[in-house]
PDB file of C-alpha atoms in Angstrom:
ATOM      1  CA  UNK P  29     -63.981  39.649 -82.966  1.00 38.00           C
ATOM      2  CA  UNK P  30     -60.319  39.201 -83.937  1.00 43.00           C
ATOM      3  CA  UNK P  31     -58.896  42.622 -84.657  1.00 59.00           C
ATOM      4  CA  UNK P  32     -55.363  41.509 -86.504  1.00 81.00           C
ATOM      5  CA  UNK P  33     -55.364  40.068 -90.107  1.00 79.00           C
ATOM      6  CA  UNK P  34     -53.402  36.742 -88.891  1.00 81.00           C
ATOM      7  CA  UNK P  35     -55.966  36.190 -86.490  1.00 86.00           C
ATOM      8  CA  UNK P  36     -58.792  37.018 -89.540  1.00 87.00           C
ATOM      9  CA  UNK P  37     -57.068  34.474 -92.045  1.00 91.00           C
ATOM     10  CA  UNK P  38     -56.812  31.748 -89.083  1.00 91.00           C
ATOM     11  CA  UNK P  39     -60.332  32.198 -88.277  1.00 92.00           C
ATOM     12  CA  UNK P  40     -60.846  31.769 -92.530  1.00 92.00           C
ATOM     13  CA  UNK P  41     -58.185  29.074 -93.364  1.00 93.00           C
ATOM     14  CA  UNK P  42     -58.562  26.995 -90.252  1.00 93.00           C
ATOM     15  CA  UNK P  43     -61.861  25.166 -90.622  1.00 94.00           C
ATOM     16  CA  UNK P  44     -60.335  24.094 -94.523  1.00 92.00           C
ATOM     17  CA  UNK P  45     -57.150  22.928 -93.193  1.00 93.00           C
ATOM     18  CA  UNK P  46     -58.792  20.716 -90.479  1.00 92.00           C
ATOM     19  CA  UNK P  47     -61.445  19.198 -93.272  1.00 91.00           C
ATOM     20  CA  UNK P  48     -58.284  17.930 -94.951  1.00 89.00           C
ATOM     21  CA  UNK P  49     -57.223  16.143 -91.833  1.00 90.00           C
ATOM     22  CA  UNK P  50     -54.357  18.612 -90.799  1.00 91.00           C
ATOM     23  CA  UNK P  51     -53.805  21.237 -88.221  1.00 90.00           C
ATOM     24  CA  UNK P  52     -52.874  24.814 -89.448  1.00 91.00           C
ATOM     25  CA  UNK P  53     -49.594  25.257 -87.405  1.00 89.00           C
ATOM     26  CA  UNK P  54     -48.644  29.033 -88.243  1.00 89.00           C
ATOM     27  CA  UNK P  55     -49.667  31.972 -90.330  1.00 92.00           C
ATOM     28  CA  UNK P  56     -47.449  34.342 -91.376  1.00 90.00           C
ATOM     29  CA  UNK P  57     -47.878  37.431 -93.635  1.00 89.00           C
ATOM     30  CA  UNK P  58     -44.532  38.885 -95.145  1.00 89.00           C
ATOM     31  CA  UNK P  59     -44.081  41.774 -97.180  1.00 85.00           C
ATOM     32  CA  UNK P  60     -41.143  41.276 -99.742  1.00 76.00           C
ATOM     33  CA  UNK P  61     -40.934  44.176-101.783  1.00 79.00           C
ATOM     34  CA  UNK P  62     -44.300  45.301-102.856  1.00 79.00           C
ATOM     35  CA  UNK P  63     -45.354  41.880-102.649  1.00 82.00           C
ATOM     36  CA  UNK P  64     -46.668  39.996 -99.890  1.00 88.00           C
ATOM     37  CA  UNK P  65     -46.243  36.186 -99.037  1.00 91.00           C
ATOM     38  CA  UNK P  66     -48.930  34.297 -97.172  1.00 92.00           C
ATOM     39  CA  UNK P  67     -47.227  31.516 -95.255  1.00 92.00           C
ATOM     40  CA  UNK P  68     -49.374  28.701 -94.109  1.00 93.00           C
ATOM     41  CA  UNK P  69     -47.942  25.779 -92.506  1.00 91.00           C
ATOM     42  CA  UNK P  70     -49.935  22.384 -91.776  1.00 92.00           C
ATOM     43  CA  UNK P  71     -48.944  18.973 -90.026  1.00 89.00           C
ATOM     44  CA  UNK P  72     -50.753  16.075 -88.807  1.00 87.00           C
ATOM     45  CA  UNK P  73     -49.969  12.979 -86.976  1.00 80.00           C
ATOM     46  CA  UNK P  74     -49.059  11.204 -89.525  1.00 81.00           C
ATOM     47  CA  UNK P  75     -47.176  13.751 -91.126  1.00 78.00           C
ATOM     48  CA  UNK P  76     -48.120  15.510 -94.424  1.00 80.00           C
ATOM     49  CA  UNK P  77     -46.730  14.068 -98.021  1.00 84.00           C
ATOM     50  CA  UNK P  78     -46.906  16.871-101.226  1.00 88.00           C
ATOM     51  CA  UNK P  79     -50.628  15.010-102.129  1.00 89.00           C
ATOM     52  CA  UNK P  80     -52.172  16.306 -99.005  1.00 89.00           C
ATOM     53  CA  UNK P  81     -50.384  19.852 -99.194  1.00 91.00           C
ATOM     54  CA  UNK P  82     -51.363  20.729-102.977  1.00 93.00           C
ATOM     55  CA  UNK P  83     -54.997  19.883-101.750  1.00 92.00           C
ATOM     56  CA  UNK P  84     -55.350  21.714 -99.445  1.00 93.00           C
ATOM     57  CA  UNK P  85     -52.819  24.618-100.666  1.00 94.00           C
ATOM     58  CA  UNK P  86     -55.879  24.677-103.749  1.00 94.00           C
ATOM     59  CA  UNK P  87     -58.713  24.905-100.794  1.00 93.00           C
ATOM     60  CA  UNK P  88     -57.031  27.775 -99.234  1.00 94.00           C
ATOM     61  CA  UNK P  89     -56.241  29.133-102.572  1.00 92.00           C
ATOM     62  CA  UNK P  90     -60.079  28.982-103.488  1.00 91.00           C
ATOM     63  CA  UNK P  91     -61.258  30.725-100.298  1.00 92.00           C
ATOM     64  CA  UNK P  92     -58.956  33.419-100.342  1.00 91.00           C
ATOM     65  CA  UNK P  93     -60.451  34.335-104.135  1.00 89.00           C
ATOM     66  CA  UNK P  94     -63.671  34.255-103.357  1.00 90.00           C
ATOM     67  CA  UNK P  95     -62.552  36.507 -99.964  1.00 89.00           C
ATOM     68  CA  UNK P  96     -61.030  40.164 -99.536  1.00 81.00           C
ATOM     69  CA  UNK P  97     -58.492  38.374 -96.450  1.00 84.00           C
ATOM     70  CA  UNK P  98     -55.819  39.192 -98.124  1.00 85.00           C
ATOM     71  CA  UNK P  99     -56.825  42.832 -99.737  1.00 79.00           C
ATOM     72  CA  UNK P 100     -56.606  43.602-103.084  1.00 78.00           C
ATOM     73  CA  UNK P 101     -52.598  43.538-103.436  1.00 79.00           C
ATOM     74  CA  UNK P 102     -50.643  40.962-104.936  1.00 84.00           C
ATOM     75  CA  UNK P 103     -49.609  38.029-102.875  1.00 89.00           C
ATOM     76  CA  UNK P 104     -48.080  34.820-102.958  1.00 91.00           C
ATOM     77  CA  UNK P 105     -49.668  31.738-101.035  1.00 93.00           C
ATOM     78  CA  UNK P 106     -46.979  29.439 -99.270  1.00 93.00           C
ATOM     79  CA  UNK P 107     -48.277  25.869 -97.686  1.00 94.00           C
ATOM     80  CA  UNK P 108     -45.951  23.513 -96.338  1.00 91.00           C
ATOM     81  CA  UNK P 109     -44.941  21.287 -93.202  1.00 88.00           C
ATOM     82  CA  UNK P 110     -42.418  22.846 -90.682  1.00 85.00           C
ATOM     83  CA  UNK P 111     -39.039  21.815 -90.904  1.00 78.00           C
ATOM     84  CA  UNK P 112     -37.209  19.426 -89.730  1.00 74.00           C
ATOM     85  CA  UNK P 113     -35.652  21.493 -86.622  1.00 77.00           C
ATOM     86  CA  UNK P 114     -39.264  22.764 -85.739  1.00 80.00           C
ATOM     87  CA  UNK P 115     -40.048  24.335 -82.202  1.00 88.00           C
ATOM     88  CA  UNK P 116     -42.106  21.852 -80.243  1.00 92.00           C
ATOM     89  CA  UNK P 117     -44.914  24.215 -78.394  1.00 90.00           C
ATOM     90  CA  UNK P 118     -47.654  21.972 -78.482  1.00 91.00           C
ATOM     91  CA  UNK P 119     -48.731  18.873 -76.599  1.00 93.00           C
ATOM     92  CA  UNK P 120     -49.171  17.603 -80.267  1.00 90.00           C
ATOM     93  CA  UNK P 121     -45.727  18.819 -81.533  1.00 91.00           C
ATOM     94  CA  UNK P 122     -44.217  16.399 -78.350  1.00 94.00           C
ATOM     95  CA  UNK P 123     -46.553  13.695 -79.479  1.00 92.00           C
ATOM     96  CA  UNK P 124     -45.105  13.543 -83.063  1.00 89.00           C
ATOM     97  CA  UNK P 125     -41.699  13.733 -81.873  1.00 90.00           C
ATOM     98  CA  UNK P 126     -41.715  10.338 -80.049  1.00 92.00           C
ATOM     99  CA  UNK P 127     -38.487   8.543 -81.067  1.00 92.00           C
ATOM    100  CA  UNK P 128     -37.055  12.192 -82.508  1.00 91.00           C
ATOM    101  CA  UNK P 129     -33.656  13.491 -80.377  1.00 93.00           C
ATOM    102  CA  UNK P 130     -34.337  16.794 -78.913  1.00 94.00           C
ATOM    103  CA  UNK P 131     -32.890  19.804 -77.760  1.00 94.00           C
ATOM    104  CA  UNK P 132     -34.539  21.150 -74.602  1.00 96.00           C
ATOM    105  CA  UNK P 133     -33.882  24.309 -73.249  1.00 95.00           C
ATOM    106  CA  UNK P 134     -34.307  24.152 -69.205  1.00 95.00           C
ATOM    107  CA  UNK P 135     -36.697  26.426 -67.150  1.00 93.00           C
ATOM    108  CA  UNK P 136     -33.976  26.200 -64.052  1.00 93.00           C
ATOM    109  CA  UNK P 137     -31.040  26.801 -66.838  1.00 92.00           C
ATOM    110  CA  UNK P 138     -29.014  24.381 -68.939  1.00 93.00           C
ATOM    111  CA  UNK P 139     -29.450  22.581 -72.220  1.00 94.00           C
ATOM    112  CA  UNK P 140     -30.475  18.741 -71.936  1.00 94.00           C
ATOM    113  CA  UNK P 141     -30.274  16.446 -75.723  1.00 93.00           C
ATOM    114  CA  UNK P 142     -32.443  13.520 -75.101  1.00 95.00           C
ATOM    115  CA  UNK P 143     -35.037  11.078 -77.228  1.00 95.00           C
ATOM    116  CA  UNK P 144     -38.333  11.179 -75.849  1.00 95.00           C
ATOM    117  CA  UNK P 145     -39.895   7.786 -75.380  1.00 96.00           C
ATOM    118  CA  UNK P 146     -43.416   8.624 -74.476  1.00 96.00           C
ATOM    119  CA  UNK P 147     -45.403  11.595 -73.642  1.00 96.00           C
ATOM    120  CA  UNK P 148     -48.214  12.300 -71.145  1.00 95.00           C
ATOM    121  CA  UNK P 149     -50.621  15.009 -69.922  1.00 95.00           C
ATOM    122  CA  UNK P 150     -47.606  15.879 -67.363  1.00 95.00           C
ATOM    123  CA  UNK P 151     -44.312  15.887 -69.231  1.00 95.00           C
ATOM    124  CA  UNK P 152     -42.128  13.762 -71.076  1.00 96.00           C
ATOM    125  CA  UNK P 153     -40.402  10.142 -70.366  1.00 96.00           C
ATOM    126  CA  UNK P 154     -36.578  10.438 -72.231  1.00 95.00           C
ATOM    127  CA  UNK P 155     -33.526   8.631 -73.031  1.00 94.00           C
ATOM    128  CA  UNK P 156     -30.291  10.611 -72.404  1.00 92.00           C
ATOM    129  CA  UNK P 157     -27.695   9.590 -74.634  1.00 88.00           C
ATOM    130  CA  UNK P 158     -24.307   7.843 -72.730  1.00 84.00           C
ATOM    131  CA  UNK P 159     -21.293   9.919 -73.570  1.00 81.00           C
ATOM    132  CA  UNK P 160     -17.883   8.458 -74.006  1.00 80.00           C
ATOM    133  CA  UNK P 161     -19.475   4.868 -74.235  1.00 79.00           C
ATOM    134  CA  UNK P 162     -21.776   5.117 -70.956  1.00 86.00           C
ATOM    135  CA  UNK P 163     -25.153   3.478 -71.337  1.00 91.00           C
ATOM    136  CA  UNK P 164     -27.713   5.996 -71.737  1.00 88.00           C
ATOM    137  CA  UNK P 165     -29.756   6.683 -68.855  1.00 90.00           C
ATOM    138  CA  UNK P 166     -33.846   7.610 -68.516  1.00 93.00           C
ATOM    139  CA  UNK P 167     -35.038  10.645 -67.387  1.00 93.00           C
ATOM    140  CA  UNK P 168     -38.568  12.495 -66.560  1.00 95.00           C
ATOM    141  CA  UNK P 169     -39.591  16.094 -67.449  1.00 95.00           C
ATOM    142  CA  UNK P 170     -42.393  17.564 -66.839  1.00 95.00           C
ATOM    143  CA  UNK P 171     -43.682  20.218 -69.114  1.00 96.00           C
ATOM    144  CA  UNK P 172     -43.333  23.205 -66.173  1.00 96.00           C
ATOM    145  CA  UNK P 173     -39.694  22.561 -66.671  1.00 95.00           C
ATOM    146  CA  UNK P 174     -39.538  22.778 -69.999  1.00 96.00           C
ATOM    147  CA  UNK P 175     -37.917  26.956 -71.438  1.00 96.00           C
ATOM    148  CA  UNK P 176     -37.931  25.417 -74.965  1.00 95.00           C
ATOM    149  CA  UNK P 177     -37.258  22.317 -77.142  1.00 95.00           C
ATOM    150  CA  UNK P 178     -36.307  21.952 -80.915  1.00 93.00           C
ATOM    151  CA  UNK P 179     -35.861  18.497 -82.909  1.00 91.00           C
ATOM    152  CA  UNK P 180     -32.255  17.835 -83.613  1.00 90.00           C
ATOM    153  CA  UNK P 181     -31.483  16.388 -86.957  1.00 85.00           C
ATOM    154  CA  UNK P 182     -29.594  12.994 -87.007  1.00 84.00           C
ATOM    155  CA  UNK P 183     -27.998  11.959 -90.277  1.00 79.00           C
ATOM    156  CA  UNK P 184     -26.225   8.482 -88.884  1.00 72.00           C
ATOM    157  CA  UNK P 185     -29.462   7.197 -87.169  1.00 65.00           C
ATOM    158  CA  UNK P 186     -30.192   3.921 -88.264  1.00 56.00           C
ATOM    159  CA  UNK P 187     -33.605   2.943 -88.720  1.00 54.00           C
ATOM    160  CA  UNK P 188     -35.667   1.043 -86.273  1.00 53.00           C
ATOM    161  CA  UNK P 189     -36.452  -1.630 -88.642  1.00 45.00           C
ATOM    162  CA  UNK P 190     -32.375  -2.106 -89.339  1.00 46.00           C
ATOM    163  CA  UNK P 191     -31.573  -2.262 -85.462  1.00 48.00           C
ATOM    164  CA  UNK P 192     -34.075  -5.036 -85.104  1.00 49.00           C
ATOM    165  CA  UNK P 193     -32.641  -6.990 -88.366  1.00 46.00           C
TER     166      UNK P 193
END
């Protein structure tokens, strides 16, 4: 039996979020003030567009009424996608980053910036960018070596469908 109030709601919102076709991320509970703010945050593989997130932000919405999850204070219900720098921590998370530049924080020490180009069971095949006009090189990673990685935002990337025109 879960025994914190994050783990309650997940156990709640969960099953709702996956009938829409989306996986429940993160649940947070805030306090601002004497108010508290239910974050929920959803993704899929295919990503998440405002249609799919005002469903399912009514769902949720719905089931916490007709519930006492949330207690009888005031609260504010939050549903949205993570952002664009989010924390991969998830074989999935690696999976929708294919083709995304990322920051990876090394188990042995060290940054690495790469792109991953595919992803496996066992780690991660990447391009390293060339610096000072070098030709970028592949790599392999395997998970185990893997502290942390965040998605880097690129504002100058051109699109694939420009490159090949």
């Amino acid at each position: 039996m879960s025994t914190t109030q994050s783990e309650r709601l997940r156990e709640l919102l969960e099953p709702l979020v996956t009938s829409q076709g989306l996986d429940l991320e993160e649940i947070e509970v805030d306090s601002v003030g004497r108010k508290r703010v239910l974050r929920v945050v959803v993704d899929s593989d295919t990503g998440a567009d405002l249609d799919r997130i005002a469903d399912v932000s009514r769902e949720l919405s719905a089931k916490l009424d007709e519930t006492d999850a949330m207690g009888q204070g005031e609260y504010t219900l939050e549903v949205g996608t993570p952002g664009a720098e989010r924390p991969l921590t998830e074989h999935r998370h690696y999976v929708r980053a294919v083709d995304r530049l990322v920051k990876f924080q090394l188990a042995e020490g060290g940054e690495l910036v790469a792109r991953i180009l595919d992803v496996d069971d066992e780690g991660l095949d990447l391009e390293v960018p060339g610096v000072k006009g070098r030709k970028a090189t592949s790599r392999r990673l395997g998970f185990p070596e893997i502290e942390k990685a965040r998605v880097q935002v690129e504002f100058n990337r051109k699109d694939k469908k420009e490159e090949e025109a």
